[in-house]
PDB file of C-alpha atoms in Angstrom:
ATOM      1  CA  UNK A  38    -121.505 -68.756-133.597  1.00  0.00           C
ATOM      2  CA  UNK A  39    -122.767 -70.114-136.864  1.00  0.00           C
ATOM      3  CA  UNK A  40    -124.097 -67.489-139.225  1.00  0.00           C
ATOM      4  CA  UNK A  41    -124.933 -68.392-142.723  1.00  0.00           C
ATOM      5  CA  UNK A  42    -125.848 -65.731-145.204  1.00  0.00           C
ATOM      6  CA  UNK A  43    -127.500 -66.073-148.522  1.00  0.00           C
ATOM      7  CA  UNK A  44    -124.311 -65.314-150.360  1.00  0.00           C
ATOM      8  CA  UNK A  45    -122.511 -68.121-148.563  1.00  0.00           C
ATOM      9  CA  UNK A  46    -125.045 -70.701-149.973  1.00  0.00           C
ATOM     10  CA  UNK A  47    -126.136 -69.299-153.284  1.00  0.00           C
ATOM     11  CA  UNK A  48    -123.151 -67.621-154.825  1.00  0.00           C
ATOM     12  CA  UNK A  49    -123.219 -66.728-158.539  1.00  0.00           C
ATOM     13  CA  UNK A  50    -119.803 -66.418-160.006  1.00  0.00           C
ATOM     14  CA  UNK A  51    -118.753 -63.248-161.750  1.00  0.00           C
ATOM     15  CA  UNK A  52    -120.127 -63.036-165.281  1.00  0.00           C
ATOM     16  CA  UNK A  53    -123.147 -65.231-164.457  1.00  0.00           C
ATOM     17  CA  UNK A  54    -126.108 -63.409-162.851  1.00  0.00           C
ATOM     18  CA  UNK A  55    -129.817 -64.028-162.912  1.00  0.00           C
ATOM     19  CA  UNK A  56    -132.379 -61.314-163.254  1.00  0.00           C
ATOM     20  CA  UNK A  57    -132.494 -58.854-160.315  1.00  0.00           C
ATOM     21  CA  UNK A  58    -136.089 -59.743-159.569  1.00  0.00           C
ATOM     22  CA  UNK A  59    -135.221 -63.384-159.374  1.00  0.00           C
ATOM     23  CA  UNK A  60    -132.165 -62.647-157.155  1.00  0.00           C
ATOM     24  CA  UNK A  61    -134.227 -60.493-154.788  1.00  0.00           C
ATOM     25  CA  UNK A  62    -137.045 -63.039-154.558  1.00  0.00           C
ATOM     26  CA  UNK A  63    -134.544 -65.877-153.911  1.00  0.00           C
ATOM     27  CA  UNK A  64    -132.864 -63.820-151.246  1.00  0.00           C
ATOM     28  CA  UNK A  65    -136.030 -62.979-149.544  1.00  0.00           C
ATOM     29  CA  UNK A  66    -137.260 -66.580-149.698  1.00  0.00           C
ATOM     30  CA  UNK A  67    -134.073 -67.934-148.273  1.00  0.00           C
ATOM     31  CA  UNK A  68    -133.905 -65.419-145.451  1.00  0.00           C
ATOM     32  CA  UNK A  69    -137.504 -65.747-144.385  1.00  0.00           C
ATOM     33  CA  UNK A  70    -137.489 -69.543-144.624  1.00  0.00           C
ATOM     34  CA  UNK A  71    -134.336 -69.716-142.550  1.00  0.00           C
ATOM     35  CA  UNK A  72    -135.661 -67.351-139.947  1.00  0.00           C
ATOM     36  CA  UNK A  73    -139.021 -69.070-139.564  1.00  0.00           C
ATOM     37  CA  UNK A  74    -137.735 -72.599-139.661  1.00  0.00           C
ATOM     38  CA  UNK A  75    -135.157 -71.716-136.977  1.00  0.00           C
ATOM     39  CA  UNK A  76    -138.018 -70.389-134.880  1.00  0.00           C
ATOM     40  CA  UNK A  77    -140.138 -73.425-135.551  1.00  0.00           C
ATOM     41  CA  UNK A  78    -137.396 -75.885-134.726  1.00  0.00           C
ATOM     42  CA  UNK A  79    -136.511 -73.847-131.595  1.00  0.00           C
ATOM     43  CA  UNK A  80    -140.059 -73.941-130.437  1.00  0.00           C
ATOM     44  CA  UNK A  81    -140.394 -77.746-131.016  1.00  0.00           C
ATOM     45  CA  UNK A  82    -136.919 -78.899-129.886  1.00  0.00           C
ATOM     46  CA  UNK A  83    -135.577 -76.027-127.743  1.00  0.00           C
ATOM     47  CA  UNK A  84    -136.996 -77.174-124.360  1.00  0.00           C
ATOM     48  CA  UNK A  85    -136.201 -80.895-124.854  1.00  0.00           C
ATOM     49  CA  UNK A  86    -132.709 -80.098-126.006  1.00  0.00           C
ATOM     50  CA  UNK A  87    -132.158 -77.694-123.116  1.00  0.00           C
ATOM     51  CA  UNK A  88    -133.291 -80.425-120.771  1.00  0.00           C
ATOM     52  CA  UNK A  89    -130.895 -82.972-122.336  1.00  0.00           C
ATOM     53  CA  UNK A  90    -127.993 -80.546-122.291  1.00  0.00           C
ATOM     54  CA  UNK A  91    -128.748 -79.503-118.702  1.00  0.00           C
ATOM     55  CA  UNK A  92    -128.745 -83.157-117.629  1.00  0.00           C
ATOM     56  CA  UNK A  93    -125.508 -83.772-119.490  1.00  0.00           C
ATOM     57  CA  UNK A  94    -123.667 -80.821-117.970  1.00  0.00           C
ATOM     58  CA  UNK A  95    -125.074 -81.585-114.436  1.00  0.00           C
ATOM     59  CA  UNK A  96    -123.655 -85.184-114.759  1.00  0.00           C
ATOM     60  CA  UNK A  97    -120.402 -83.835-116.136  1.00  0.00           C
ATOM     61  CA  UNK A  98    -120.072 -81.382-113.164  1.00  0.00           C
ATOM     62  CA  UNK A  99    -121.042 -83.994-110.692  1.00  0.00           C
ATOM     63  CA  UNK A 100    -118.420 -86.481-111.973  1.00  0.00           C
ATOM     64  CA  UNK A 101    -115.785 -83.766-112.074  1.00  0.00           C
ATOM     65  CA  UNK A 102    -116.457 -82.546-108.523  1.00  0.00           C
ATOM     66  CA  UNK A 103    -117.085 -85.972-106.873  1.00  0.00           C
ATOM     67  CA  UNK A 104    -114.886 -88.364-108.941  1.00  0.00           C
ATOM     68  CA  UNK A 105    -112.194 -86.799-111.118  1.00  0.00           C
ATOM     69  CA  UNK A 106    -110.742 -84.121-108.726  1.00  0.00           C
ATOM     70  CA  UNK A 107    -110.624 -86.463-105.648  1.00  0.00           C
ATOM     71  CA  UNK A 108    -108.879 -89.177-107.804  1.00  0.00           C
ATOM     72  CA  UNK A 109    -106.307 -86.682-109.040  1.00  0.00           C
ATOM     73  CA  UNK A 110    -105.647 -85.322-105.585  1.00  0.00           C
ATOM     74  CA  UNK A 111    -105.333 -88.791-104.166  1.00  0.00           C
ATOM     75  CA  UNK A 112    -102.912 -89.765-106.912  1.00  0.00           C
ATOM     76  CA  UNK A 113    -100.798 -86.675-106.229  1.00  0.00           C
ATOM     77  CA  UNK A 114    -100.673 -87.527-102.508  1.00  0.00           C
ATOM     78  CA  UNK A 115     -99.505 -91.079-103.300  1.00  0.00           C
ATOM     79  CA  UNK A 116     -96.987 -89.920-105.824  1.00  0.00           C
ATOM     80  CA  UNK A 117     -95.520 -87.507-103.280  1.00  0.00           C
ATOM     81  CA  UNK A 118     -94.835 -90.370-100.986  1.00  0.00           C
ATOM     82  CA  UNK A 119     -93.272 -92.455-103.722  1.00  0.00           C
ATOM     83  CA  UNK A 120     -91.171 -89.489-104.882  1.00  0.00           C
ATOM     84  CA  UNK A 121     -89.614 -89.154-101.436  1.00  0.00           C
ATOM     85  CA  UNK A 122     -88.692 -92.826-101.370  1.00  0.00           C
ATOM     86  CA  UNK A 123     -87.308 -92.517-104.905  1.00  0.00           C
ATOM     87  CA  UNK A 124     -85.363 -89.396-103.880  1.00  0.00           C
ATOM     88  CA  UNK A 125     -83.805 -91.117-100.886  1.00  0.00           C
ATOM     89  CA  UNK A 126     -82.726 -94.191-103.004  1.00  0.00           C
ATOM     90  CA  UNK A 127     -81.117 -91.784-105.631  1.00  0.00           C
ATOM     91  CA  UNK A 128     -79.283 -89.861-103.040  1.00  0.00           C
ATOM     92  CA  UNK A 129     -78.165 -93.039-101.230  1.00  0.00           C
ATOM     93  CA  UNK A 130     -76.861 -95.017-104.216  1.00  0.00           C
ATOM     94  CA  UNK A 131     -76.309 -92.626-107.168  1.00  0.00           C
ATOM     95  CA  UNK A 132     -74.879 -89.546-105.455  1.00  0.00           C
ATOM     96  CA  UNK A 133     -71.758 -91.345-104.028  1.00  0.00           C
ATOM     97  CA  UNK A 134     -71.120 -93.132-107.362  1.00  0.00           C
ATOM     98  CA  UNK A 135     -71.326 -89.961-109.369  1.00  0.00           C
ATOM     99  CA  UNK A 136     -69.289 -87.954-106.856  1.00  0.00           C
ATOM    100  CA  UNK A 137     -66.508 -90.686-107.033  1.00  0.00           C
ATOM    101  CA  UNK A 138     -66.559 -90.562-110.872  1.00  0.00           C
ATOM    102  CA  UNK A 139     -66.402 -86.826-110.799  1.00  0.00           C
ATOM    103  CA  UNK A 140     -63.433 -86.825-108.486  1.00  0.00           C
ATOM    104  CA  UNK A 141     -61.649 -89.361-110.744  1.00  0.00           C
ATOM    105  CA  UNK A 142     -62.104 -87.160-113.807  1.00  0.00           C
ATOM    106  CA  UNK A 143     -61.595 -83.871-112.011  1.00  0.00           C
ATOM    107  CA  UNK A 144     -57.772 -83.942-112.467  1.00  0.00           C
ATOM    108  CA  UNK A 145     -57.947 -84.227-116.210  1.00  0.00           C
ATOM    109  CA  UNK A 146     -57.110 -80.929-117.914  1.00  0.00           C
ATOM    110  CA  UNK A 147     -57.728 -80.212-121.540  1.00  0.00           C
ATOM    111  CA  UNK A 148     -55.741 -77.594-123.431  1.00  0.00           C
ATOM    112  CA  UNK A 149     -56.575 -76.346-126.869  1.00  0.00           C
ATOM    113  CA  UNK A 150     -53.720 -74.982-129.010  1.00  0.00           C
ATOM    114  CA  UNK A 151     -54.127 -73.285-132.252  1.00  0.00           C
ATOM    115  CA  UNK A 152     -51.126 -73.759-134.467  1.00  0.00           C
ATOM    116  CA  UNK A 153     -50.674 -71.702-137.511  1.00  0.00           C
TER     117      UNK A 153
END
């Protein structure tokens, strides 16, 4: 939430201060003006903005439920079929090749000697 205090807007640095009466009057004016203008703007624009945001989130929910999720699920179903075909191709062509290469190099032995 956005919360703006008087000190956030009007901040007198150390060593520079106005009279206490001016500071208190400024603080009161700022606080009361912010409070009442917020109420006024809420009264004027609150209901129209609530209507606009309600429509926006209704559209967003509708699209998510009726378009996005079905498209994603359909995509996952299609990908599952393609992944099975891909897996069969890999096991058919690549597995024998890599197994043969592995058997060729399986007889190689490496020994590490440390000579002093």
